[in-house]
Short mmCIF file of C-alpha atoms in Angstrom, two decimals:
data_model
loop_
_atom_site.label_atom_id
_atom_site.label_comp_id
_atom_site.label_asym_id
_atom_site.label_seq_id
_atom_site.Cartn_x
_atom_site.Cartn_y
_atom_site.Cartn_z
CA MET A 1 -32.70 -0.66 -46.07
CA LYS A 2 -34.53 -0.86 -49.46
CA SER A 3 -33.54 2.67 -50.39
CA LEU A 4 -29.91 1.91 -49.52
CA ARG A 5 -29.87 -1.08 -51.85
CA ILE A 6 -31.45 0.91 -54.70
CA ILE A 7 -28.82 3.63 -54.33
CA LEU A 8 -26.04 1.08 -54.30
CA LEU A 9 -27.47 -0.67 -57.38
CA PHE A 10 -27.74 2.54 -59.37
CA SER A 11 -24.21 3.48 -58.27
CA LEU A 12 -22.93 0.22 -59.69
CA LEU A 13 -24.90 0.65 -62.89
CA SER A 14 -23.41 4.09 -63.42
CA LEU A 15 -19.96 2.50 -63.59
CA THR A 16 -20.96 0.48 -66.70
CA ALA A 17 -21.78 1.54 -70.30
CA PRO A 18 -24.74 3.95 -70.60
CA ALA A 19 -26.52 1.66 -73.07
CA GLN A 20 -26.79 -1.13 -70.57
CA SER A 21 -29.89 -1.35 -68.47
CA LEU A 22 -31.51 -3.47 -65.81
CA VAL A 23 -35.23 -3.88 -65.14
CA LEU A 24 -36.08 -3.84 -61.44
CA SER A 25 -39.18 -5.27 -59.92
CA ASN A 26 -41.22 -3.47 -57.28
CA SER A 27 -41.41 -6.61 -55.21
CA ASN A 28 -39.33 -7.30 -52.13
CA GLN A 29 -37.75 -10.17 -53.99
CA ALA A 30 -36.02 -7.74 -56.32
CA PHE A 31 -34.11 -6.28 -53.39
CA ASP A 32 -33.54 -9.55 -51.63
CA ASN A 33 -32.10 -11.11 -54.82
CA LEU A 34 -29.82 -8.21 -55.61
CA ASP A 35 -27.04 -10.68 -56.31
CA GLU A 36 -29.01 -12.21 -59.22
CA HIS A 37 -29.65 -8.83 -60.84
CA LEU A 38 -25.97 -7.94 -60.62
CA THR A 39 -24.83 -11.21 -62.08
CA ALA A 40 -27.17 -10.58 -65.04
CA LEU A 41 -25.39 -7.29 -65.67
CA GLU A 42 -23.39 -7.27 -68.92
CA VAL A 43 -19.98 -5.65 -68.89
CA ARG A 44 -18.55 -4.20 -72.08
CA PRO A 45 -15.27 -5.65 -73.32
CA GLY A 46 -12.25 -3.66 -72.23
CA GLN A 47 -13.80 -2.44 -68.99
CA GLN A 48 -11.74 -2.95 -65.80
CA LEU A 49 -14.82 -3.98 -63.86
CA THR A 50 -15.65 -7.65 -63.95
CA ILE A 51 -18.59 -9.71 -62.86
CA ASP A 52 -16.52 -11.12 -59.98
CA SER A 53 -15.65 -7.67 -58.72
CA LEU A 54 -19.26 -6.54 -58.95
CA LEU A 55 -20.41 -9.59 -57.05
CA GLN A 56 -18.30 -8.49 -54.09
CA TYR A 57 -20.32 -5.31 -53.58
CA PRO A 58 -23.63 -6.80 -52.44
CA GLU A 59 -22.05 -8.74 -49.55
CA ARG A 60 -19.94 -5.81 -48.51
CA TYR A 61 -22.71 -3.26 -48.52
CA ARG A 62 -25.33 -5.64 -47.20
CA PHE A 63 -23.56 -5.73 -43.81
CA ALA A 64 -22.28 -2.16 -43.84
CA PRO A 65 -25.15 -0.78 -41.71
CA TYR A 66 -24.66 -3.53 -39.16
CA ASN A 67 -20.93 -2.87 -39.08
CA ARG A 68 -21.53 0.80 -38.39
CA VAL A 69 -23.93 -0.04 -35.56
CA LEU A 70 -21.40 -2.42 -34.06
CA GLU A 71 -18.62 0.14 -34.37
CA GLU A 72 -20.77 2.77 -32.65
CA LYS A 73 -21.57 0.36 -29.83
CA VAL A 74 -17.90 -0.55 -29.44
CA GLU A 75 -16.98 3.13 -29.33
CA GLN A 76 -19.67 3.84 -26.74
CA ARG A 77 -18.67 0.93 -24.56
CA THR A 78 -14.99 1.80 -24.91
CA ALA A 79 -15.76 5.36 -23.77
CA LYS A 80 -17.75 4.04 -20.81
CA LEU A 81 -14.96 1.61 -19.97
CA GLN A 82 -12.35 4.38 -20.06
CA GLU A 83 -14.58 6.51 -17.86
CA SER A 84 -14.98 3.63 -15.42
CA LEU A 85 -11.23 3.02 -15.39
CA THR A 86 -10.60 6.69 -14.69
CA THR A 87 -13.07 6.60 -11.82
CA LEU A 88 -11.52 3.38 -10.52
CA ARG A 89 -8.03 4.86 -10.60
CA ALA A 90 -9.23 7.96 -8.75
CA THR A 91 -10.98 5.82 -6.13
CA GLN A 92 -7.91 3.62 -5.76
CA ALA A 93 -5.70 6.70 -5.33
CA GLN A 94 -8.05 8.01 -2.63
CA LEU A 95 -8.04 4.67 -0.80
CA ILE A 96 -4.26 4.47 -0.99
CA GLN A 97 -4.03 7.99 0.39
CA LYS A 98 -6.46 6.99 3.15
CA GLU A 99 -4.28 4.01 4.00
CA LYS A 100 -1.21 6.24 4.14
CA LEU A 101 -3.01 8.75 6.34
CA ALA A 102 -4.15 5.93 8.61
CA SER A 103 -0.55 4.75 8.90
CA LEU A 104 0.55 8.32 9.55
CA GLY A 105 -2.09 8.65 12.26
CA GLU A 106 -0.86 5.50 13.97
CA LEU A 107 2.70 6.71 13.60
CA THR A 108 1.84 10.07 15.15
CA ALA A 109 0.05 8.37 18.05
CA GLY A 110 3.08 6.14 18.54
CA ILE A 111 5.38 9.14 18.57
CA ALA A 112 3.21 10.87 21.16
CA HIS A 113 3.37 7.89 23.52
CA GLU A 114 6.99 7.07 22.80
CA ILE A 115 8.08 10.64 23.52
CA GLN A 116 6.06 10.64 26.72
CA ASN A 117 8.63 8.44 28.45
CA PRO A 118 11.62 10.78 28.14
CA LEU A 119 9.36 13.75 28.88
CA ASN A 120 8.26 12.09 32.11
CA PHE A 121 11.92 11.66 33.07
CA VAL A 122 12.64 15.28 32.23
CA ASN A 123 9.72 16.54 34.31
CA ASN A 124 10.50 14.32 37.31
CA LEU A 125 14.21 15.04 37.24
CA SER A 126 13.53 18.76 36.93
CA GLU A 127 11.52 18.64 40.16
CA VAL A 128 14.30 16.66 41.86
CA SER A 129 16.88 19.18 40.67
CA GLN A 130 14.82 22.03 42.00
CA GLU A 131 14.62 20.32 45.39
CA LEU A 132 18.39 19.72 45.38
CA VAL A 133 19.06 23.37 44.61
CA GLU A 134 16.78 24.46 47.45
CA GLU A 135 18.53 22.09 49.89
CA LEU A 136 21.90 23.36 48.76
CA GLU A 137 20.86 27.00 49.23
CA GLU A 138 19.46 26.21 52.63
CA GLU A 139 22.65 24.44 53.67
CA ARG A 140 24.79 27.38 52.58
CA THR A 141 22.77 29.82 54.72
CA LYS A 142 23.67 27.92 57.88
CA GLU A 143 26.45 29.19 60.09
CA GLN A 144 27.93 25.72 60.37
CA ARG A 145 27.89 24.32 56.89
CA ASP A 146 28.22 20.63 56.24
CA GLU A 147 30.69 20.51 53.36
CA GLU A 148 30.25 16.78 52.90
CA LEU A 149 26.48 17.22 52.51
CA GLU A 150 27.00 20.10 50.08
CA THR A 151 29.30 17.93 47.99
CA GLU A 152 26.71 15.14 47.87
CA LEU A 153 23.99 17.60 46.87
CA ILE A 154 26.15 19.01 44.08
CA ILE A 155 26.96 15.51 42.79
CA ASP A 156 23.25 14.57 42.84
CA LEU A 157 22.38 17.80 41.07
CA LYS A 158 24.96 17.19 38.34
CA ASP A 159 23.71 13.64 37.88
CA SER A 160 20.12 14.83 37.63
CA LEU A 161 21.02 17.49 35.05
CA GLN A 162 22.94 14.95 32.97
CA LYS A 163 19.89 12.68 32.92
CA ILE A 164 17.68 15.59 31.90
CA THR A 165 20.04 16.34 29.02
CA HIS A 166 20.11 12.68 27.98
CA HIS A 167 16.32 12.26 27.94
CA GLY A 168 15.83 15.64 26.29
CA ARG A 169 18.12 14.62 23.46
CA ARG A 170 16.35 11.28 23.27
CA ALA A 171 13.00 13.05 22.82
CA ASP A 172 14.53 15.35 20.23
CA SER A 173 15.90 12.43 18.20
CA ILE A 174 12.53 10.66 18.30
CA VAL A 175 10.73 13.72 16.96
CA LYS A 176 13.27 14.45 14.23
CA GLY A 177 13.63 10.85 13.15
CA MET A 178 9.93 10.04 13.06
CA LEU A 179 8.98 13.29 11.33
CA GLN A 180 11.48 12.45 8.64
CA HIS A 181 10.01 8.96 8.24
CA SER A 182 6.43 10.23 8.21
CA ARG A 183 6.90 12.67 5.35
CA ALA A 184 5.33 11.96 2.00
CA SER A 185 7.57 9.47 0.26
CA THR A 186 9.42 10.46 -2.88
CA GLY A 187 10.38 6.85 -3.49
CA GLU A 188 14.05 7.83 -3.54
CA LYS A 189 16.36 5.33 -1.91
CA GLN A 190 19.15 6.32 0.43
CA PRO A 191 21.55 4.54 2.79
CA THR A 192 19.46 3.75 5.86
CA ASP A 193 20.10 2.08 9.20
CA LEU A 194 17.51 -0.68 8.82
CA ASN A 195 18.15 -1.96 12.35
CA GLN A 196 17.31 1.43 13.86
CA LEU A 197 14.28 1.76 11.63
CA ALA A 198 12.99 -1.68 12.67
CA ASP A 199 13.59 -0.90 16.36
CA GLU A 200 11.92 2.51 16.34
CA TYR A 201 8.79 1.42 14.48
CA LEU A 202 8.37 -1.64 16.70
CA ARG A 203 8.35 0.50 19.83
CA LEU A 204 6.02 3.02 18.21
CA ALA A 205 3.54 0.32 17.20
CA TYR A 206 3.71 -1.20 20.70
CA GLN A 207 3.21 2.14 22.44
CA ASN A 208 0.26 2.94 20.18
CA LEU A 209 -1.41 -0.36 21.07
CA ARG A 210 -0.67 0.11 24.76
CA ALA A 211 -2.33 3.52 24.61
CA LYS A 212 -5.54 1.82 23.44
CA ASP A 213 -5.29 -1.12 25.82
CA GLN A 214 -3.09 -0.59 28.88
CA THR A 215 -3.64 -4.16 30.05
CA PHE A 216 -1.90 -5.53 26.96
CA THR A 217 1.74 -6.58 27.25
CA ALA A 218 3.99 -8.42 24.85
CA ASP A 219 7.49 -9.83 24.81
CA LEU A 220 9.43 -7.88 22.17
CA ARG A 221 12.51 -9.66 20.88
CA LEU A 222 14.99 -7.87 18.65
CA LYS A 223 17.69 -9.95 17.00
CA LEU A 224 19.34 -7.36 14.80
CA ASP A 225 22.53 -8.12 12.91
CA PRO A 226 25.07 -5.46 14.04
CA ALA A 227 27.12 -6.09 10.89
CA LEU A 228 24.19 -5.19 8.64
CA GLY A 229 25.35 -1.63 8.05
CA GLN A 230 23.52 0.80 5.79
CA VAL A 231 20.89 -0.55 3.40
CA ASN A 232 19.76 1.35 0.31
CA VAL A 233 15.99 1.76 0.79
CA ALA A 234 13.30 4.45 0.73
CA PRO A 235 12.98 4.98 4.51
CA GLN A 236 9.43 6.37 4.46
CA ASP A 237 8.12 3.48 2.38
CA MET A 238 10.02 0.90 4.41
CA GLY A 239 8.62 2.44 7.58
CA ARG A 240 5.09 1.93 6.27
CA VAL A 241 5.87 -1.71 5.55
CA LEU A 242 7.27 -2.28 9.03
CA LEU A 243 4.39 -0.49 10.71
CA ASN A 244 1.89 -2.58 8.80
CA LEU A 245 3.62 -5.87 9.64
CA TYR A 246 3.95 -4.90 13.31
CA ASN A 247 0.29 -3.84 13.58
CA ASN A 248 -0.82 -7.13 12.04
CA ALA A 249 1.41 -9.09 14.39
CA PHE A 250 0.14 -7.24 17.46
CA TYR A 251 -3.45 -7.72 16.30
CA ALA A 252 -2.87 -11.48 15.93
CA VAL A 253 -1.37 -11.95 19.40
CA GLN A 254 -3.97 -9.68 21.00
CA GLU A 255 -6.82 -11.66 19.43
CA LYS A 256 -5.26 -14.92 20.60
CA ALA A 257 -4.87 -13.58 24.12
CA LYS A 258 -8.55 -12.57 24.17
CA SER A 259 -9.73 -15.94 22.89
CA LEU A 260 -7.53 -18.06 25.17
CA GLN A 261 -7.99 -16.11 28.40
CA ASP A 262 -4.97 -18.04 29.65
CA PRO A 263 -2.48 -16.22 31.92
CA ALA A 264 0.22 -18.65 30.77
CA TYR A 265 0.05 -17.33 27.22
CA GLN A 266 2.60 -14.59 26.62
CA PRO A 267 2.24 -12.61 23.35
CA GLN A 268 5.56 -12.50 21.56
CA ILE A 269 6.87 -10.49 18.60
CA GLU A 270 10.30 -11.22 17.19
CA VAL A 271 12.13 -9.06 14.64
CA ARG A 272 15.30 -10.34 13.06
CA THR A 273 17.66 -8.85 10.48
CA GLN A 274 20.52 -10.61 8.78
CA ALA A 275 22.77 -10.35 5.75
CA VAL A 276 22.50 -13.61 3.79
CA ASN A 277 24.09 -14.40 0.41
CA GLY A 278 24.31 -10.80 -0.70
CA LYS A 279 20.77 -10.00 0.42
CA VAL A 280 19.20 -8.40 3.47
CA SER A 281 16.74 -10.61 5.30
CA LEU A 282 14.14 -9.06 7.62
CA ARG A 283 11.76 -11.32 9.53
CA VAL A 284 8.74 -10.39 11.63
CA ALA A 285 7.33 -13.34 13.57
CA ASP A 286 4.53 -13.67 16.12
CA ASN A 287 2.92 -16.45 18.15
CA GLY A 288 -0.62 -15.27 17.44
CA THR A 289 -3.64 -16.76 15.74
CA GLY A 290 -1.91 -17.63 12.47
CA ILE A 291 -3.47 -17.49 9.01
CA PRO A 292 -5.90 -20.20 7.81
CA PRO A 293 -4.58 -22.07 4.73
CA GLU A 294 -7.67 -21.24 2.66
CA ILE A 295 -7.00 -17.49 2.81
CA LEU A 296 -3.21 -17.57 2.79
CA SER A 297 -3.08 -16.96 -0.97
CA LYS A 298 -5.42 -13.95 -0.70
CA ILE A 299 -3.63 -11.82 1.87
CA TYR A 300 -1.84 -9.66 -0.72
CA GLN A 301 -5.03 -8.93 -2.66
CA PRO A 302 -6.21 -5.31 -2.45
CA PHE A 303 -9.07 -4.74 0.02
CA PHE A 304 -8.81 -8.24 1.47
CA THR A 305 -8.83 -8.30 5.25
CA THR A 306 -9.89 -10.57 8.09
CA LYS A 307 -10.39 -7.64 10.46
CA PRO A 308 -13.86 -6.25 11.22
CA THR A 309 -15.44 -4.14 8.48
CA GLY A 310 -14.74 -0.44 8.80
CA GLU A 311 -11.60 -0.75 10.91
CA VAL A 312 -9.14 -0.94 8.02
CA THR A 313 -9.03 -0.37 4.27
CA GLY A 314 -7.57 -3.79 3.43
CA LEU A 315 -4.74 -2.20 1.46
CA GLY A 316 -1.96 -2.53 4.03
CA LEU A 317 -0.38 -5.79 2.90
CA SER A 318 -1.10 -5.04 -0.75
CA LEU A 319 0.79 -1.74 -0.54
CA SER A 320 3.57 -3.35 1.48
CA TYR A 321 3.97 -6.09 -1.10
CA ASP A 322 4.18 -3.54 -3.93
CA ILE A 323 6.71 -1.44 -2.00
CA ILE A 324 8.98 -4.42 -1.45
CA THR A 325 8.64 -6.14 -4.84
CA LYS A 326 8.12 -3.23 -7.24
CA GLY A 327 9.76 -0.40 -5.31
CA HIS A 328 12.80 -2.25 -4.00
CA GLY A 329 13.15 -5.31 -6.23
CA GLY A 330 12.80 -7.64 -3.26
CA THR A 331 10.52 -10.45 -2.16
CA MET A 332 7.92 -10.85 0.58
CA GLU A 333 6.79 -14.28 1.72
CA VAL A 334 4.77 -15.57 4.63
CA GLU A 335 4.97 -18.76 6.64
CA SER A 336 2.03 -19.46 8.92
CA ARG A 337 0.37 -22.16 10.95
CA GLU A 338 -3.17 -21.63 12.07
CA GLY A 339 -3.34 -21.28 15.84
CA GLU A 340 0.45 -21.10 16.23
CA GLY A 341 1.59 -17.88 14.58
CA SER A 342 2.97 -16.30 11.41
CA GLU A 343 6.29 -15.09 10.08
CA PHE A 344 6.74 -12.59 7.26
CA VAL A 345 10.07 -12.81 5.46
CA ILE A 346 11.38 -9.86 3.44
CA GLN A 347 14.50 -10.07 1.31
CA LEU A 348 16.08 -7.00 -0.26
CA PRO A 349 19.06 -6.50 -2.54
CA TYR A 350 22.07 -5.63 -0.39
#
């Protein structure tokens, strides 16, 4: 620090006339009272430098080393902060991807159980058809054929084949539709049958839960506005929102059923769509445990969850809220009473 001040002092002296001089002491006081030495400096007439301008140098250079240290610390901490933010973004992206994969896993499980129903019909009806064909062949080998019986067998066979075709097409539509919804979202909106989307994902969520707990049953109520028509949404993203809301609703009613142990309690999930004042309203209501008032304001926060640790990421409602508000320019609100149930209300531009 002393050497710095000496250099600065001689630099200032070099700016003045060569004949001028200044006697410096070897004591610490000489460096500490640098201001006094500078004010004693005589400036030749006509020079642009003035005493006032020279007096500015000591203050400026006195704190220069500290300023550099502070700047270095700010730069270091800024670099660390940027590194931390980069790591945080990467971690958040991984968690979001995990949440999407979890939703996709539930969706796939739902598809597997949903498609099992028409496949069971196809298998059973195929066996019946085979038996009808055998009876018909046997009847035709007889010398005295019963034409009335043959006609009945043919009618039953046609009916069985028609049912096989119907359930086969049903299974095909489930696979095609759900594979389309489960693809990675591009965020692009397209005219979508929101009623069909709400119906399909509700059944998938229910079948997935039933696969885990076959004793669980719920009353599913669909009140879908037939005049709703096509709604401009990103179907994959909207499917994730619906699946999340349905899973939360089923979890709430299942937990209430376990805690009550009352046969009179019937879990109930109601889904309603309606066109209101130029907007699309979608409501998902349940008669489950409800949400306590003290945590109602936290449910959209990332990583917040009331479910046991390790079961979920806590990003479901947060992602759903962003999809509705940021991705679709809509709103998502919740109405809940602890112990009575909850209702999520989504409104989208029509």
